[in-house]
């Protein structure tokens, strides 16, 4: 019997693609029946709960609080100071050893993987946008860039397996971080979908006469809302009238979007519905 710890970040509904990706992967794991595997679900946060595939999953807390982080830091530096070279376990290694966990699967990018020293683990990389598109402040700002680099450099070369969802990212992980290509596995992005009925709530509530473009995306700069606005503006000039329905949470870019709407005189064409369930 192989005991696998499945680690998730906070299952915040407004996090965007993260929760969709997490749900889809856990659904796949549940469907994959193997009596030689036993899955244990853990989270960084307290009281995480997920309902998927008619199952209710209560995630156990890792209980890695500030006190334990400070204790680990002191202990690690003291052991280095006295040049202690034998195998030693810090909090997370001890925690998983006590639970008899054989391997840890970080289902999304997680800095806790840099705190694992003696337990095998699998890590996940969604993208390398801070390398490829550093012009976007949400990934290219100095502190965020540095944080991402530290995480990847300290995690990837020690991962037993690295999961990503496409060949481009796989090849770039090898290119930027000198990782053996054979250790990188692709799990294509898959989202559980429900059939969308055009006669349902969104169109009935808004009473839109003209066709509309529906763009569900949090307000990050890299989501390129401006491009959609420019397209609607150009279509309007040519006599083709479209509305734009936007959903999502503000990630610091909403005011700039509203400013562009005013400049393009599209105030009567754009509808903000906020975050929808």
Tab-separated table of C-alpha atoms in Angstrom:
chain	number	residue	atom	x	y	z
A	1	UNK	CA	0.000	0.000	0.000
A	2	UNK	CA	1.371	3.383	-1.092
A	3	UNK	CA	0.212	6.312	1.028
A	4	UNK	CA	0.025	9.583	-0.925
A	5	UNK	CA	-0.582	12.976	0.682
A	6	UNK	CA	-2.554	15.339	-1.577
A	7	UNK	CA	-1.781	18.959	-0.621
A	8	UNK	CA	-3.971	21.872	-1.718
A	9	UNK	CA	-3.757	25.611	-1.193
A	10	UNK	CA	-6.770	27.467	0.165
A	11	UNK	CA	-9.861	26.581	-1.884
A	12	UNK	CA	-10.927	30.190	-2.311
A	13	UNK	CA	-13.758	30.471	-4.899
A	14	UNK	CA	-12.462	33.884	-6.087
A	15	UNK	CA	-8.961	32.568	-6.841
A	16	UNK	CA	-9.898	31.963	-10.482
A	17	UNK	CA	-8.370	29.083	-12.404
A	18	UNK	CA	-6.662	27.643	-9.328
A	19	UNK	CA	-9.821	26.208	-7.793
A	20	UNK	CA	-11.079	24.896	-11.161
A	21	UNK	CA	-7.755	23.176	-11.814
A	22	UNK	CA	-7.645	21.745	-8.281
A	23	UNK	CA	-11.178	20.364	-8.524
A	24	UNK	CA	-10.514	18.769	-11.905
A	25	UNK	CA	-7.356	17.020	-10.695
A	26	UNK	CA	-8.989	15.732	-7.518
A	27	UNK	CA	-11.910	14.445	-9.617
A	28	UNK	CA	-9.415	12.528	-11.744
A	29	UNK	CA	-7.718	11.096	-8.662
A	30	UNK	CA	-11.052	9.944	-7.233
A	31	UNK	CA	-11.998	8.233	-10.507
A	32	UNK	CA	-8.654	6.431	-10.665
A	33	UNK	CA	-9.370	3.330	-8.628
A	34	UNK	CA	-6.271	1.519	-7.407
A	35	UNK	CA	-6.365	-0.621	-4.270
A	36	UNK	CA	-2.600	-0.235	-3.901
A	37	UNK	CA	-2.942	3.523	-3.380
A	38	UNK	CA	-4.370	5.348	-0.407
A	39	UNK	CA	-4.975	9.084	-0.712
A	40	UNK	CA	-4.816	11.459	2.268
A	41	UNK	CA	-5.988	15.069	1.805
A	42	UNK	CA	-4.262	17.985	3.551
A	43	UNK	CA	-4.355	21.766	3.299
A	44	UNK	CA	-2.261	24.726	4.455
A	45	UNK	CA	-5.426	26.184	5.920
A	46	UNK	CA	-7.983	25.155	8.528
A	47	UNK	CA	-11.431	23.792	7.696
A	48	UNK	CA	-10.939	23.345	3.940
A	49	UNK	CA	-13.806	21.422	2.372
A	50	UNK	CA	-14.525	20.281	-1.178
A	51	UNK	CA	-17.585	18.634	-2.665
A	52	UNK	CA	-16.799	16.778	-5.874
A	53	UNK	CA	-18.018	13.608	-7.607
A	54	UNK	CA	-20.726	13.191	-4.953
A	55	UNK	CA	-18.013	12.986	-2.304
A	56	UNK	CA	-17.321	15.359	0.546
A	57	UNK	CA	-13.618	15.825	1.243
A	58	UNK	CA	-12.542	17.358	4.527
A	59	UNK	CA	-8.895	18.374	4.341
A	60	UNK	CA	-6.784	17.846	7.438
A	61	UNK	CA	-4.677	20.838	8.476
A	62	UNK	CA	-0.893	20.627	8.211
A	63	UNK	CA	-0.712	22.846	11.318
A	64	UNK	CA	2.463	24.468	10.012
A	65	UNK	CA	2.040	27.733	11.880
A	66	UNK	CA	4.393	30.655	12.468
A	67	UNK	CA	5.810	29.107	15.652
A	68	UNK	CA	6.774	25.897	13.825
A	69	UNK	CA	8.299	27.873	10.944
A	70	UNK	CA	10.502	29.839	13.362
A	71	UNK	CA	11.434	26.642	15.226
A	72	UNK	CA	12.428	24.957	11.953
A	73	UNK	CA	14.532	27.950	10.922
A	74	UNK	CA	16.435	28.016	14.233
A	75	UNK	CA	16.924	24.251	14.297
A	76	UNK	CA	18.150	24.104	10.689
A	77	UNK	CA	20.693	26.903	11.203
A	78	UNK	CA	21.976	25.388	14.454
A	79	UNK	CA	22.494	22.024	12.778
A	80	UNK	CA	24.356	23.721	9.934
A	81	UNK	CA	26.461	25.653	12.434
A	82	UNK	CA	27.651	22.485	14.194
A	83	UNK	CA	28.087	20.827	10.765
A	84	UNK	CA	25.598	18.091	11.520
A	85	UNK	CA	25.550	16.011	8.334
A	86	UNK	CA	23.242	13.184	9.333
A	87	UNK	CA	19.652	13.005	8.171
A	88	UNK	CA	17.386	15.278	10.227
A	89	UNK	CA	13.661	15.880	10.040
A	90	UNK	CA	12.059	19.281	10.371
A	91	UNK	CA	8.367	19.723	11.176
A	92	UNK	CA	6.760	18.721	7.848
A	93	UNK	CA	8.996	15.660	7.404
A	94	UNK	CA	8.188	14.548	10.953
A	95	UNK	CA	4.478	15.235	10.390
A	96	UNK	CA	4.306	13.071	7.260
A	97	UNK	CA	6.525	10.371	8.753
A	98	UNK	CA	4.101	10.075	11.662
A	99	UNK	CA	1.212	9.755	9.170
A	100	UNK	CA	3.197	7.042	7.292
A	101	UNK	CA	3.111	9.049	4.056
A	102	UNK	CA	5.328	7.674	1.263
A	103	UNK	CA	5.074	10.555	-1.204
A	104	UNK	CA	3.543	14.052	-1.203
A	105	UNK	CA	1.693	15.473	-4.203
A	106	UNK	CA	1.457	19.275	-4.247
A	107	UNK	CA	-1.535	19.636	-6.536
A	108	UNK	CA	-0.749	23.328	-7.157
A	109	UNK	CA	2.449	25.420	-6.816
A	110	UNK	CA	3.194	25.486	-3.089
A	111	UNK	CA	6.106	26.969	-1.135
A	112	UNK	CA	5.759	24.191	1.431
A	113	UNK	CA	7.614	21.952	-1.019
A	114	UNK	CA	10.766	23.951	-0.196
A	115	UNK	CA	10.322	22.923	3.470
A	116	UNK	CA	10.471	19.194	2.689
A	117	UNK	CA	13.903	17.620	3.137
A	118	UNK	CA	13.575	13.849	3.467
A	119	UNK	CA	10.174	12.936	2.033
A	120	UNK	CA	9.651	12.308	-1.665
A	121	UNK	CA	7.323	14.777	-3.346
A	122	UNK	CA	5.648	15.720	-6.621
A	123	UNK	CA	5.291	19.391	-7.472
A	124	UNK	CA	3.116	21.261	-9.979
A	125	UNK	CA	4.056	24.124	-12.309
A	126	UNK	CA	1.236	25.983	-14.045
A	127	UNK	CA	3.344	28.449	-16.016
A	128	UNK	CA	6.602	30.379	-16.160
A	129	UNK	CA	4.978	33.740	-16.913
A	130	UNK	CA	7.455	35.653	-14.774
A	131	UNK	CA	10.149	34.519	-17.246
A	132	UNK	CA	8.140	34.714	-20.454
A	133	UNK	CA	5.914	37.748	-19.806
A	134	UNK	CA	7.638	39.861	-17.171
A	135	UNK	CA	5.931	42.971	-18.632
A	136	UNK	CA	2.858	42.096	-16.538
A	137	UNK	CA	3.198	43.547	-13.007
A	138	UNK	CA	1.433	40.597	-11.357
A	139	UNK	CA	4.339	38.321	-12.336
A	140	UNK	CA	7.178	40.683	-13.299
A	141	UNK	CA	7.334	42.938	-10.244
A	142	UNK	CA	10.704	42.505	-8.523
A	143	UNK	CA	9.442	40.939	-5.276
A	144	UNK	CA	7.072	38.529	-7.078
A	145	UNK	CA	9.725	37.577	-9.659
A	146	UNK	CA	12.230	36.859	-6.901
A	147	UNK	CA	9.687	34.862	-4.894
A	148	UNK	CA	8.843	32.685	-7.897
A	149	UNK	CA	12.486	32.078	-8.734
A	150	UNK	CA	13.361	31.044	-5.169
A	151	UNK	CA	10.424	28.642	-5.097
A	152	UNK	CA	11.260	27.019	-8.442
A	153	UNK	CA	15.003	26.740	-7.842
A	154	UNK	CA	14.497	25.208	-4.402
A	155	UNK	CA	11.719	22.864	-5.441
A	156	UNK	CA	12.121	21.580	-9.000
A	157	UNK	CA	15.493	19.855	-8.773
A	158	UNK	CA	14.403	17.941	-5.677
A	159	UNK	CA	10.991	16.871	-7.011
A	160	UNK	CA	10.607	13.195	-7.858
A	161	UNK	CA	8.106	14.198	-10.549
A	162	UNK	CA	7.073	17.601	-11.910
A	163	UNK	CA	3.542	18.052	-13.274
A	164	UNK	CA	2.600	20.624	-15.907
A	165	UNK	CA	-0.149	20.783	-18.516
A	166	UNK	CA	1.644	21.502	-21.811
A	167	UNK	CA	4.809	20.819	-23.809
A	168	UNK	CA	5.911	24.465	-23.954
A	169	UNK	CA	6.136	24.762	-20.159
A	170	UNK	CA	7.753	21.325	-19.953
A	171	UNK	CA	10.522	22.355	-22.356
A	172	UNK	CA	11.017	25.716	-20.652
A	173	UNK	CA	11.369	24.094	-17.218
A	174	UNK	CA	14.254	22.074	-18.659
A	175	UNK	CA	15.695	25.148	-20.368
A	176	UNK	CA	15.547	27.559	-17.419
A	177	UNK	CA	16.128	25.191	-14.486
A	178	UNK	CA	18.237	22.382	-15.948
A	179	UNK	CA	15.737	19.675	-15.000
A	180	UNK	CA	15.815	16.202	-16.547
A	181	UNK	CA	13.013	16.214	-19.137
A	182	UNK	CA	12.044	12.651	-18.206
A	183	UNK	CA	10.954	13.759	-14.744
A	184	UNK	CA	8.400	16.208	-16.146
A	185	UNK	CA	4.959	14.717	-16.840
A	186	UNK	CA	2.070	16.364	-18.690
A	187	UNK	CA	-1.488	16.229	-17.357
A	188	UNK	CA	-3.571	18.274	-19.843
A	189	UNK	CA	-5.826	20.905	-18.324
A	190	UNK	CA	-9.312	19.531	-17.961
A	191	UNK	CA	-12.300	21.383	-16.515
A	192	UNK	CA	-15.582	19.742	-15.601
A	193	UNK	CA	-18.149	21.514	-17.761
A	194	UNK	CA	-21.880	21.982	-17.530
A	195	UNK	CA	-23.975	22.672	-20.591
A	196	UNK	CA	-24.577	26.424	-20.868
A	197	UNK	CA	-28.157	27.359	-21.641
A	198	UNK	CA	-28.329	30.776	-23.357
A	199	UNK	CA	-31.847	31.291	-22.000
A	200	UNK	CA	-30.731	31.085	-18.370
A	201	UNK	CA	-30.118	33.734	-15.730
A	202	UNK	CA	-27.393	35.906	-17.257
A	203	UNK	CA	-29.368	36.989	-20.367
A	204	UNK	CA	-32.760	37.107	-18.620
A	205	UNK	CA	-31.507	39.395	-15.860
A	206	UNK	CA	-29.766	41.870	-18.163
A	207	UNK	CA	-32.422	42.008	-20.920
A	208	UNK	CA	-29.829	42.555	-23.656
A	209	UNK	CA	-31.222	43.148	-27.135
A	210	UNK	CA	-27.927	42.786	-29.009
A	211	UNK	CA	-25.555	39.812	-28.891
A	212	UNK	CA	-23.091	39.788	-26.029
A	213	UNK	CA	-19.588	38.533	-25.370
A	214	UNK	CA	-19.241	36.825	-21.996
A	215	UNK	CA	-15.715	36.976	-20.556
A	216	UNK	CA	-15.294	35.362	-17.113
A	217	UNK	CA	-11.849	36.422	-15.874
A	218	UNK	CA	-10.459	38.090	-12.763
A	219	UNK	CA	-9.128	41.581	-13.394
A	220	UNK	CA	-5.422	40.926	-13.944
A	221	UNK	CA	-3.528	42.801	-16.622
A	222	UNK	CA	-2.535	39.564	-18.377
A	223	UNK	CA	-6.208	38.726	-19.015
A	224	UNK	CA	-6.195	41.379	-21.780
A	225	UNK	CA	-9.636	42.873	-21.154
A	226	UNK	CA	-8.482	45.933	-23.112
A	227	UNK	CA	-8.193	43.889	-26.288
A	228	UNK	CA	-11.828	42.763	-25.999
A	229	UNK	CA	-12.914	46.373	-25.428
A	230	UNK	CA	-11.015	47.552	-28.521
A	231	UNK	CA	-12.677	44.841	-30.620
A	232	UNK	CA	-16.161	45.879	-29.449
A	233	UNK	CA	-15.261	49.525	-30.141
A	234	UNK	CA	-14.110	48.719	-33.703
A	235	UNK	CA	-17.227	46.628	-34.357
A	236	UNK	CA	-19.402	49.497	-33.114
A	237	UNK	CA	-17.738	51.888	-35.591
A	238	UNK	CA	-18.650	49.462	-38.371
A	239	UNK	CA	-22.275	49.326	-37.244
A	240	UNK	CA	-22.095	45.983	-35.405
A	241	UNK	CA	-23.288	46.337	-31.819
A	242	UNK	CA	-22.132	43.934	-29.120
A	243	UNK	CA	-22.384	44.065	-25.345
A	244	UNK	CA	-19.672	42.813	-23.028
A	245	UNK	CA	-20.517	40.932	-19.817
A	246	UNK	CA	-17.615	40.693	-17.346
A	247	UNK	CA	-17.412	38.557	-14.227
A	248	UNK	CA	-14.553	38.136	-11.779
A	249	UNK	CA	-12.846	39.807	-8.830
A	250	UNK	CA	-10.638	42.875	-8.864
A	251	UNK	CA	-6.937	41.997	-8.745
A	252	UNK	CA	-5.798	45.603	-8.988
A	253	UNK	CA	-6.602	46.309	-12.629
A	254	UNK	CA	-10.327	47.137	-12.580
A	255	UNK	CA	-9.955	50.932	-12.443
A	256	UNK	CA	-7.733	50.908	-15.531
A	257	UNK	CA	-10.361	48.841	-17.359
A	258	UNK	CA	-13.070	51.361	-16.403
A	259	UNK	CA	-10.861	54.208	-17.603
A	260	UNK	CA	-10.496	52.504	-21.005
A	261	UNK	CA	-14.275	52.016	-21.181
A	262	UNK	CA	-14.764	55.767	-20.671
A	263	UNK	CA	-12.155	56.606	-23.305
A	264	UNK	CA	-13.807	54.315	-25.860
A	265	UNK	CA	-17.310	55.540	-24.892
A	266	UNK	CA	-18.537	52.020	-24.155
A	267	UNK	CA	-20.225	52.706	-20.800
A	268	UNK	CA	-23.604	51.590	-22.162
A	269	UNK	CA	-22.087	48.372	-23.553
A	270	UNK	CA	-20.201	46.860	-20.598
A	271	UNK	CA	-21.767	45.078	-17.620
A	272	UNK	CA	-19.837	44.159	-14.460
A	273	UNK	CA	-21.412	41.319	-12.494
A	274	UNK	CA	-18.592	40.710	-9.980
A	275	UNK	CA	-17.809	37.196	-8.808
A	276	UNK	CA	-20.496	34.627	-9.643
A	277	UNK	CA	-20.849	31.203	-8.081
